[in-house]
Coordinates of C-alpha atoms in Angstrom, one line a residue:
X1 CA -7.6 34.3 -18.2
X2 CA -4.5 35.1 -15.9
X3 CA -5.8 32.5 -13.4
X4 CA -5.8 29.8 -16.1
X5 CA -2.3 30.7 -17.3
X6 CA -0.8 30.6 -13.9
X7 CA -2.6 27.4 -13.0
X8 CA -1.4 25.7 -16.0
X9 CA 2.1 27.1 -15.7
X10 CA 2.2 26.0 -12.1
X11 CA 1.3 22.4 -12.9
X12 CA 3.7 22.1 -15.8
X13 CA 6.5 23.6 -13.7
X14 CA 6.0 21.2 -10.9
X15 CA 6.0 18.3 -13.3
X16 CA 9.2 19.5 -14.9
X17 CA 10.8 20.0 -11.5
X18 CA 9.9 16.5 -10.4
X19 CA 11.5 15.0 -13.5
X20 CA 14.8 16.5 -12.5
X21 CA 14.9 14.3 -9.4
X22 CA 14.8 17.2 -7.0
X23 CA 13.2 16.0 -3.6
X24 CA 9.4 15.8 -4.1
X25 CA 8.3 17.6 -1.0
X26 CA 10.6 20.6 -1.6
X27 CA 9.8 20.6 -5.3
X28 CA 6.0 20.9 -4.6
X29 CA 6.2 23.4 -1.8
X30 CA 8.8 25.5 -3.6
X31 CA 6.9 25.6 -6.8
X32 CA 3.7 26.6 -4.8
X33 CA 5.5 29.4 -3.0
X34 CA 7.0 30.8 -6.3
X35 CA 3.6 30.9 -8.0
X36 CA 1.9 32.3 -4.9
X37 CA 4.4 35.2 -5.0
X38 CA 3.6 35.7 -8.7
X39 CA -0.2 35.5 -8.1
X40 CA 0.2 37.9 -5.2
X41 CA 2.1 40.5 -7.3
X42 CA -0.4 40.2 -10.2
X43 CA -3.5 40.3 -8.0
X44 CA -4.6 36.7 -9.1
X45 CA -4.6 35.4 -5.4
X46 CA -5.0 37.3 -2.1
X47 CA -2.5 37.0 0.7
X48 CA -5.1 35.7 3.1
X49 CA -5.5 32.5 1.0
X50 CA -2.2 31.2 2.5
X51 CA -3.3 31.7 6.0
X52 CA -5.2 28.5 5.7
X53 CA -2.0 26.5 5.3
X54 CA -1.2 26.2 9.0
X55 CA -4.6 24.8 9.7
X56 CA -4.1 22.2 6.9
X57 CA -0.8 21.1 8.5
X58 CA -2.6 20.9 11.9
X59 CA -5.3 18.8 10.2
X60 CA -2.7 16.4 8.8
X61 CA -1.1 16.0 12.1
X62 CA -4.3 15.3 14.0
X63 CA -5.8 13.0 11.3
X64 CA -6.6 9.7 13.0
X65 CA -6.6 7.9 9.7
X66 CA -3.0 8.8 8.8
X67 CA -1.8 7.5 12.1
X68 CA -2.1 4.0 10.5
X69 CA 0.7 4.8 8.0
X70 CA 3.7 4.6 10.5
X71 CA 2.1 1.6 12.2
X72 CA 1.7 -0.3 8.9
X73 CA 5.3 0.7 7.9
X74 CA 6.6 -0.5 11.3
X75 CA 4.8 -3.8 10.8
X76 CA 6.5 -4.3 7.4
X77 CA 9.9 -3.2 8.6
X78 CA 9.9 -5.6 11.6
X79 CA 8.9 -8.6 9.4
X80 CA 11.6 -7.8 7.0
X81 CA 14.5 -7.0 9.4
X82 CA 13.7 -10.0 11.7
X83 CA 14.1 -12.5 8.7
X84 CA 10.5 -13.6 9.2
X85 CA 9.9 -12.9 5.5
X86 CA 13.0 -14.9 4.5
X87 CA 11.8 -18.1 6.3
X88 CA 8.4 -17.7 4.6
X89 CA 10.0 -17.5 1.2
X90 CA 12.3 -20.5 1.7
X91 CA 9.7 -22.7 3.2
X92 CA 7.1 -22.0 0.4
X93 CA 9.8 -22.5 -2.3
X94 CA 10.5 -26.0 -1.0
X95 CA 6.8 -26.7 -0.6
X96 CA 5.9 -26.0 -4.3
X97 CA 9.3 -26.9 -5.8
X98 CA 8.2 -30.4 -7.0
X99 CA 6.1 -29.0 -9.9
X100 CA 7.2 -27.1 -13.0
X101 CA 6.9 -23.4 -12.3
X102 CA 6.4 -24.2 -8.6
X103 CA 9.1 -21.9 -7.5
X104 CA 7.4 -19.1 -9.4
X105 CA 4.1 -20.0 -7.8
X106 CA 5.6 -19.9 -4.4
X107 CA 6.9 -16.3 -5.2
X108 CA 3.3 -15.1 -5.8
X109 CA 2.0 -16.9 -2.7
X110 CA 4.6 -15.3 -0.6
X111 CA 4.2 -11.9 -2.2
X112 CA 0.4 -12.1 -1.5
X113 CA 1.0 -13.0 2.2
X114 CA 3.6 -10.4 2.6
X115 CA 1.4 -7.8 0.9
X116 CA -1.4 -8.6 3.4
X117 CA 0.9 -8.1 6.3
X118 CA 3.2 -5.2 5.3
X119 CA 2.0 -3.0 2.4
X120 CA 5.6 -1.7 2.1
X121 CA 6.6 -2.6 -1.5
X122 CA 10.3 -1.6 -1.3
X123 CA 11.1 -3.9 1.7
X124 CA 9.2 -6.8 0.1
X125 CA 11.0 -6.5 -3.3
X126 CA 14.4 -6.3 -1.8
X127 CA 13.8 -9.4 0.5
X128 CA 12.4 -11.4 -2.4
X129 CA 15.1 -10.2 -4.7
X130 CA 17.8 -11.4 -2.3
X131 CA 16.1 -14.7 -1.2
X132 CA 14.2 -15.9 -4.3
X133 CA 15.9 -14.6 -7.4
X134 CA 19.3 -16.4 -6.9
X135 CA 17.6 -19.9 -6.4
X136 CA 15.4 -19.3 -9.4
X137 CA 18.4 -18.6 -11.5
X138 CA 20.4 -21.5 -10.1
X139 CA 17.7 -24.0 -10.9
X140 CA 17.4 -22.9 -14.5
X141 CA 14.6 -20.3 -14.6
X142 CA 14.6 -17.8 -17.4
X143 CA 16.3 -14.6 -16.2
X144 CA 13.5 -12.5 -17.6
X145 CA 10.7 -14.7 -16.1
X146 CA 12.5 -14.8 -12.7
X147 CA 13.0 -11.1 -12.5
X148 CA 9.5 -10.3 -13.7
X149 CA 7.9 -12.7 -11.2
X150 CA 9.8 -11.3 -8.2
X151 CA 9.1 -7.7 -9.2
X152 CA 5.4 -8.4 -9.8
X153 CA 5.0 -10.4 -6.6
X154 CA 6.8 -7.6 -4.6
X155 CA 4.3 -5.0 -5.9
X156 CA 1.2 -6.8 -4.6
X157 CA 1.5 -4.8 -1.4
X158 CA 0.2 -1.9 -3.5
X159 CA -3.3 -3.2 -4.0
X160 CA -3.8 -5.9 -1.4
X161 CA -4.8 -4.5 2.0
X162 CA -3.6 -3.3 4.3
X163 CA -1.7 -1.1 1.7
X164 CA -0.2 2.4 2.2
X165 CA -1.5 3.6 -1.0
X166 CA -5.1 2.6 0.0
X167 CA -4.6 4.5 3.3
X168 CA -3.5 7.8 1.7
X169 CA -6.0 7.3 -1.2
X170 CA -8.8 6.7 1.3
X171 CA -7.9 9.8 3.2
X172 CA -7.7 12.0 -0.1
X173 CA -10.9 10.5 -1.6
X174 CA -12.8 10.9 1.7
X175 CA -12.0 14.7 1.6
X176 CA -12.7 14.9 -2.1
X177 CA -16.1 13.1 -1.7
X178 CA -17.3 15.4 1.0
X179 CA -16.3 18.4 -1.0
X180 CA -18.1 17.1 -4.0
X181 CA -21.3 16.3 -2.0
X182 CA -21.2 19.8 -0.5
X183 CA -20.8 21.3 -3.9
X184 CA -23.9 19.4 -5.0
X185 CA -25.9 20.7 -2.2
X186 CA -25.9 17.8 0.1
X187 CA -25.0 19.1 3.6
X188 CA -25.1 15.7 5.2
X189 CA -22.8 13.7 3.0
X190 CA -21.9 10.1 3.5
X191 CA -18.2 9.4 4.1
X192 CA -15.7 7.2 2.2
X193 CA -13.3 5.5 4.7
X194 CA -10.1 3.6 4.3
X195 CA -12.1 0.6 5.4
X196 CA -14.3 0.9 2.4
X197 CA -11.2 0.9 0.1
X198 CA -9.7 -2.0 2.0
X199 CA -12.8 -4.1 1.4
X200 CA -13.1 -2.9 -2.2
X201 CA -9.6 -4.0 -3.0
X202 CA -9.8 -7.5 -1.6
X203 CA -11.4 -9.2 -4.7
X204 CA -9.3 -7.1 -7.2
X205 CA -6.2 -8.0 -5.4
X206 CA -7.0 -11.7 -5.4
X207 CA -7.9 -11.6 -9.0
X208 CA -4.5 -10.1 -9.8
X209 CA -2.8 -12.9 -7.9
X210 CA -4.9 -15.4 -9.8
X211 CA -4.0 -14.1 -13.2
X212 CA -0.3 -13.9 -12.1
X213 CA -0.5 -17.6 -11.2
X214 CA -2.3 -18.5 -14.4
X215 CA 0.4 -16.8 -16.4
X216 CA 3.2 -18.7 -14.6
X217 CA 1.3 -22.0 -15.1
X218 CA 0.9 -21.2 -18.8
X219 CA 4.5 -20.4 -19.2
X220 CA 5.6 -23.6 -17.4
X221 CA 3.2 -25.7 -19.5
X222 CA 4.1 -24.2 -22.9
X223 CA 7.8 -23.7 -22.3
X224 CA 9.0 -26.0 -19.5
X225 CA 12.7 -25.1 -20.0
X226 CA 11.9 -21.6 -18.7
X227 CA 10.4 -22.8 -15.3
X228 CA 11.7 -26.3 -14.4
X229 CA 10.9 -28.1 -11.2
X230 CA 13.4 -28.2 -8.3
X231 CA 15.6 -31.3 -7.8
X232 CA 14.7 -33.5 -4.7
X233 CA 17.5 -32.2 -2.6
X234 CA 16.3 -28.7 -3.0
X235 CA 12.8 -29.5 -1.8
X236 CA 13.8 -31.0 1.6
X237 CA 11.7 -29.5 4.5
X238 CA 13.7 -31.3 7.2
X239 CA 12.7 -34.1 9.5
X240 CA 9.4 -32.5 10.4
X241 CA 7.9 -31.0 7.3
X242 CA 4.5 -30.2 8.8
X243 CA 6.1 -28.3 11.8
X244 CA 8.4 -26.4 9.3
X245 CA 5.4 -25.2 7.2
X246 CA 3.4 -24.4 10.3
X247 CA 6.2 -22.4 11.9
X248 CA 6.6 -20.3 8.8
X249 CA 3.0 -19.8 7.6
X250 CA 0.7 -19.9 10.5
X251 CA 2.1 -16.7 12.2
X252 CA 1.8 -14.7 9.0
X253 CA -1.7 -16.0 8.3
X254 CA -2.7 -15.2 12.0
X255 CA -1.4 -11.6 11.6
X256 CA -3.5 -11.2 8.3
X257 CA -6.6 -12.5 10.1
X258 CA -6.0 -10.2 13.0
X259 CA -5.3 -7.1 11.0
X260 CA -7.6 -7.4 7.9
X261 CA -10.3 -9.5 9.7
X262 CA -10.7 -6.9 12.4
X263 CA -11.1 -4.1 9.8
X264 CA -13.6 -6.0 7.5
X265 CA -15.5 -7.4 10.5
X266 CA -16.0 -3.8 11.9
X267 CA -14.2 -4.7 15.1
X268 CA -11.5 -2.2 14.7
X269 CA -10.7 0.9 12.6
X270 CA -7.8 0.7 10.2
X271 CA -5.7 2.7 12.7
X272 CA -6.6 0.4 15.5
X273 CA -5.9 -2.7 13.3
X274 CA -2.5 -1.2 12.3
X275 CA -1.6 -1.1 16.0
X276 CA -2.6 -4.6 16.4
X277 CA -0.5 -5.6 13.4
X278 CA 2.6 -3.7 14.6
X279 CA 2.2 -5.5 17.9
X280 CA 1.8 -8.8 16.3
X281 CA 4.8 -8.3 14.1
X282 CA 7.0 -7.5 17.0
X283 CA 5.8 -10.6 18.8
X284 CA 6.4 -12.8 15.7
X285 CA 9.9 -11.3 15.5
X286 CA 10.4 -12.0 19.3
X287 CA 9.3 -15.5 18.8
X288 CA 12.4 -16.3 16.7
X289 CA 14.7 -15.0 19.4
X290 CA 14.9 -18.1 21.7
X291 CA 12.7 -20.5 23.6
X292 CA 12.0 -18.2 26.5
X293 CA 11.2 -15.3 24.2
X294 CA 9.0 -17.6 22.2
X295 CA 7.0 -18.6 25.2
X296 CA 6.4 -15.0 26.3
X297 CA 5.6 -14.0 22.7
X298 CA 3.0 -16.7 22.3
X299 CA 1.4 -16.0 25.6
X300 CA 1.1 -12.3 24.8
X301 CA -0.3 -13.2 21.3
X302 CA -3.0 -15.4 23.0
X303 CA -3.9 -12.5 25.4
X304 CA -4.1 -10.1 22.4
X305 CA -6.3 -12.5 20.5
X306 CA -8.6 -12.9 23.7
X307 CA -8.7 -9.1 23.9
X308 CA -10.0 -8.9 20.3
X309 CA -12.6 -11.5 20.8
X310 CA -13.8 -9.8 24.0
X311 CA -14.1 -6.5 22.2
X312 CA -16.3 -8.1 19.6
X313 CA -18.8 -9.4 22.1
X314 CA -18.7 -6.9 25.1
X315 CA -19.1 -3.1 25.1
X316 CA -15.9 -2.0 26.9
X317 CA -16.5 1.8 26.7
X318 CA -16.0 3.6 29.9
X319 CA -18.1 6.5 31.4
X320 CA -21.5 5.1 30.7
X321 CA -24.3 6.0 33.0
X322 CA -25.6 2.3 33.2
X323 CA -23.0 -0.6 33.4
X324 CA -24.3 -4.1 33.7
X325 CA -22.5 -6.8 35.7
X326 CA -21.3 -8.4 32.6
X327 CA -19.8 -5.2 31.3
X328 CA -18.0 -4.6 34.5
X329 CA -16.5 -8.1 34.4
X330 CA -15.6 -7.6 30.7
X331 CA -13.8 -4.3 31.6
X332 CA -11.8 -6.0 34.4
X333 CA -10.8 -8.8 32.1
X334 CA -9.9 -6.5 29.4
X335 CA -7.7 -4.5 31.8
X336 CA -5.9 -7.7 32.9
X337 CA -5.4 -8.7 29.3
X338 CA -4.0 -5.2 28.4
X339 CA -1.5 -5.5 31.2
X340 CA -0.3 -8.9 29.9
X341 CA 0.0 -7.6 26.4
X342 CA 1.9 -4.5 27.6
X343 CA 4.3 -6.7 29.6
X344 CA 4.9 -9.1 26.8
X345 CA 5.4 -6.2 24.3
X346 CA 8.1 -4.7 26.6
X347 CA 9.9 -8.0 26.8
X348 CA 9.7 -8.4 23.0
X349 CA 11.1 -4.9 22.4
X350 CA 13.8 -5.5 25.0
X351 CA 14.8 -8.8 23.2
X352 CA 15.0 -7.0 19.8
X353 CA 17.0 -4.2 21.4
X354 CA 19.6 -6.7 22.8
X355 CA 20.0 -8.3 19.4
X356 CA 20.5 -4.9 17.8
X357 CA 17.4 -5.0 15.6
X358 CA 15.3 -2.4 17.4
X359 CA 17.6 0.5 16.3
X360 CA 17.5 -0.5 12.6
X361 CA 13.7 -1.1 12.8
X362 CA 13.0 2.4 14.4
X363 CA 15.4 4.1 11.9
X364 CA 13.8 2.3 8.8
X365 CA 10.2 3.1 10.1
X366 CA 11.1 6.8 10.7
X367 CA 12.7 7.3 7.3
X368 CA 9.7 6.0 5.3
X369 CA 7.1 7.8 7.5
X370 CA 9.0 11.1 7.4
X371 CA 9.3 10.8 3.6
X372 CA 5.5 10.2 3.3
X373 CA 4.4 13.0 5.5
X374 CA 6.9 15.5 4.1
X375 CA 5.5 14.8 0.6
X376 CA 1.9 15.2 2.0
X377 CA 2.7 18.6 3.5
X378 CA 4.3 19.9 0.3
X379 CA 1.5 18.5 -1.8
X380 CA -1.1 20.2 0.5
X381 CA 0.6 23.6 0.0
X382 CA 0.7 22.9 -3.7
X383 CA -3.0 22.0 -3.9
X384 CA -4.0 25.0 -1.8
X385 CA -2.2 27.5 -4.1
X386 CA -3.4 25.6 -7.2
X387 CA -7.0 26.0 -6.0
X388 CA -6.3 29.7 -5.2
X389 CA -5.3 30.3 -8.8
X390 CA -8.4 28.6 -10.2
X391 CA -6.8 25.3 -11.1
X392 CA -9.7 23.3 -9.7
X393 CA -12.3 25.0 -11.8
X394 CA -10.1 24.6 -14.8
X395 CA -9.8 20.9 -14.2
X396 CA -13.5 20.6 -13.6
X397 CA -14.3 22.4 -16.9
X398 CA -12.0 20.3 -18.7
X399 CA -13.3 17.0 -17.4
X400 CA -16.9 18.1 -17.9
X401 CA -16.3 18.9 -21.5
X402 CA -14.8 15.4 -22.2
X403 CA -16.7 13.4 -24.8
X404 CA -18.4 10.4 -23.3
X405 CA -19.5 12.2 -20.1
X406 CA -18.3 10.7 -16.8
X407 CA -16.9 7.6 -18.6
X408 CA -14.7 9.7 -20.9
X409 CA -13.6 11.8 -17.9
X410 CA -12.5 8.8 -15.9
X411 CA -10.9 7.3 -18.8
X412 CA -8.9 10.5 -19.3
X413 CA -7.8 10.6 -15.7
X414 CA -6.8 6.9 -15.8
X415 CA -4.7 7.5 -18.9
X416 CA -3.0 10.6 -17.4
X417 CA -2.2 8.7 -14.1
X418 CA -0.8 5.7 -16.2
X419 CA 1.4 8.1 -18.2
X420 CA 2.6 9.9 -15.1
X421 CA 3.5 6.5 -13.6
X422 CA 6.4 6.2 -16.1
X423 CA 8.0 9.3 -14.4
X424 CA 6.6 9.9 -11.0
X425 CA 6.3 7.9 -7.8
X426 CA 2.8 6.8 -6.7
X427 CA 2.8 9.1 -3.7
X428 CA 3.5 12.1 -5.9
X429 CA 0.6 11.2 -8.2
X430 CA -1.8 10.6 -5.2
X431 CA -1.0 13.8 -3.4
X432 CA -0.9 16.0 -6.5
X433 CA -3.4 14.6 -9.0
X434 CA -6.1 13.1 -6.8
X435 CA -7.0 16.2 -4.8
X436 CA -7.3 18.1 -8.1
X437 CA -9.3 15.6 -10.2
X438 CA -11.3 13.7 -7.6
X439 CA -13.8 16.5 -6.5
X440 CA -14.6 17.1 -10.1
X441 CA -15.1 13.4 -10.9
X442 CA -17.2 12.6 -7.9
X443 CA -19.6 15.4 -8.7
X444 CA -20.5 13.6 -12.0
X445 CA -23.4 11.1 -11.9
X446 CA -22.7 7.4 -11.7
X447 CA -19.1 7.4 -10.3
X448 CA -18.9 5.4 -7.1
X449 CA -16.0 6.7 -5.0
X450 CA -15.0 3.2 -3.8
X451 CA -14.8 2.0 -7.4
X452 CA -12.9 5.0 -8.3
X453 CA -10.4 4.5 -5.6
X454 CA -9.8 0.9 -6.4
X455 CA -9.3 1.8 -10.1
X456 CA -6.8 4.4 -9.1
X457 CA -5.0 1.9 -6.8
X458 CA -4.6 -0.7 -9.6
X459 CA -3.5 2.0 -12.0
X460 CA -1.0 3.3 -9.6
X461 CA 0.4 -0.3 -9.2
X462 CA 1.7 -0.2 -12.7
X463 CA 3.9 2.9 -11.8
X464 CA 6.1 0.5 -9.8
X465 CA 6.8 -1.7 -12.9
X466 CA 6.9 0.8 -15.8
X467 CA 10.3 2.0 -17.0
X468 CA 12.3 4.2 -16.9
X469 CA 11.6 5.2 -13.3
X470 CA 9.6 2.3 -11.8
X471 CA 10.8 2.0 -8.1
X472 CA 10.6 -1.8 -8.2
X473 CA 12.9 -1.9 -11.1
X474 CA 15.5 0.1 -9.2
X475 CA 15.1 -2.0 -6.1
X476 CA 15.5 -5.2 -8.0
X477 CA 18.4 -4.0 -10.1
X478 CA 20.2 -3.1 -6.9
X479 CA 20.0 -6.6 -5.4
X480 CA 19.9 -8.9 -8.6
X481 CA 22.9 -11.0 -9.5
X482 CA 25.3 -9.6 -12.1
X483 CA 24.1 -11.9 -14.7
X484 CA 20.5 -10.4 -14.6
X485 CA 20.7 -7.4 -17.0
X486 CA 18.4 -4.4 -16.9
X487 CA 16.9 -5.5 -20.2
X488 CA 16.1 -8.8 -18.6
X489 CA 14.1 -7.0 -15.9
X490 CA 12.3 -4.8 -18.4
X491 CA 11.4 -7.8 -20.6
X492 CA 10.3 -9.8 -17.5
X493 CA 7.9 -7.1 -16.2
X494 CA 6.1 -6.4 -19.4
X495 CA 3.7 -9.2 -19.3
X496 CA 2.8 -8.4 -15.7
X497 CA 2.1 -4.8 -16.6
X498 CA -0.3 -6.1 -19.3
X499 CA -2.0 -8.3 -16.7
X500 CA -2.4 -5.2 -14.4
X501 CA -4.0 -3.3 -17.3
X502 CA -6.2 -6.3 -17.9
X503 CA -7.5 -6.2 -14.3
X504 CA -8.1 -2.5 -14.8
X505 CA -10.2 -3.2 -17.9
X506 CA -12.1 -6.0 -16.0
X507 CA -12.9 -3.5 -13.2
X508 CA -14.0 -1.0 -15.7
X509 CA -16.5 -3.6 -17.2
X510 CA -17.5 -5.1 -13.9
X511 CA -17.5 -2.4 -11.1
X512 CA -19.2 -4.8 -8.7
X513 CA -15.9 -6.5 -8.2
X514 CA -14.9 -3.4 -6.2
X515 CA -18.1 -2.4 -4.8
X516 CA -20.0 -5.6 -3.8
X517 CA -17.9 -6.6 -0.8
X518 CA -18.0 -3.1 0.9
X519 CA -21.8 -2.9 0.3
X520 CA -22.3 -6.4 1.8
X521 CA -20.2 -5.5 4.8
X522 CA -21.2 -1.9 5.4
X523 CA -24.4 -1.4 3.6

């Protein structure tokens, strides 16, 4: 009885403390230490329980999967600070501006492309808010439609891989799934990887983009005055339109193919693909720094592409007992290509440093990465103490007692996560809620971990758009022109939140949308 009271009080206190705006990492860790002290004094938890915390921290710091986070963040920050994203937005707007609602369609296309190359929602929303929102307003778009389109397109990085939320969800669900299998007596459990979630999120992410586009087309058709076409002078692509489009779009698409294609094709792990993406983003940024830098960057990109192709066809592992002549030649070629890539990367970094970009890129990447890992460490301490107080058993019993069995339990968790999204950031929900509820859910019959992860990711995406504390709303409010009121932003995002919930319902009815591709790729 005392365990239950302390567990509920601990969760309620942490939630109340988070609502005050106190830094998340310190709120979770401080709440955990206070209730650990109370449990220690009342005999509800032994002192030795906290001795596992240093091992948990060491596990976080040595987790290969989590290394992908700073690399994906670096990739997004480089593309945003080097103005590559701005060029993409401007080119696509001119390309689609001839049709009614075309500017809005270009926003969703750019949002999907940036989502597949960055996964950093804040940077995408700010960039699109600065570059796309003023032209939409200037050419007669409705304030609410323009604001809602930019906000929704900016949050696509939450669900379209590579996504930071999919990385952290994959790590948390992988641990939870192994715990659930061990609890069921399976001592050789299968694993759930970040790559599984990446593959599972591809179709739902594209479905979400399609529904956004259909909504934009419907509004432009029914109410043309809200989404007019651009005048001819605003659609000019310059003397060489094809070259302009190729220069803006092809590097981004190539980066998507290199990163996402290498993951889904089994050529690279998410962490390895993130490293390739970070290098590719740096080369794309250097390509814009002058003719000489462009030549070096393109040569380096060609060497990197050749290295990826070589990796797919030749076993380059060292230390084997038997090495064929072909493998020896492949290793020598790979070493030469690595040297070329290293030299080109150093030149690109030097060029960015001389232009004053490297410092801001490094600082931006460090800020975001440090915030994520600080929250993860605080949430780890919180989960450890919560389990010590019997909170995990309490949650398991509550979910097991839900009417409707596993379906009712999942529905309850989805409803709670959606409600928490009005007040908490997605990282807070992932690191606090998922470790508590996922082991209990995954012990129930018929719940696929990949489907559950994708459902959670789509659900968490709504937290970026739901007032009063949706981060995207604050990002957009900070960069929007003065004539765009907060009420316009709230009205604008409402239809897109409804579309996200519709995708959640479709996934509920058709789980194969999330599970078919991972099974086809990985069996």
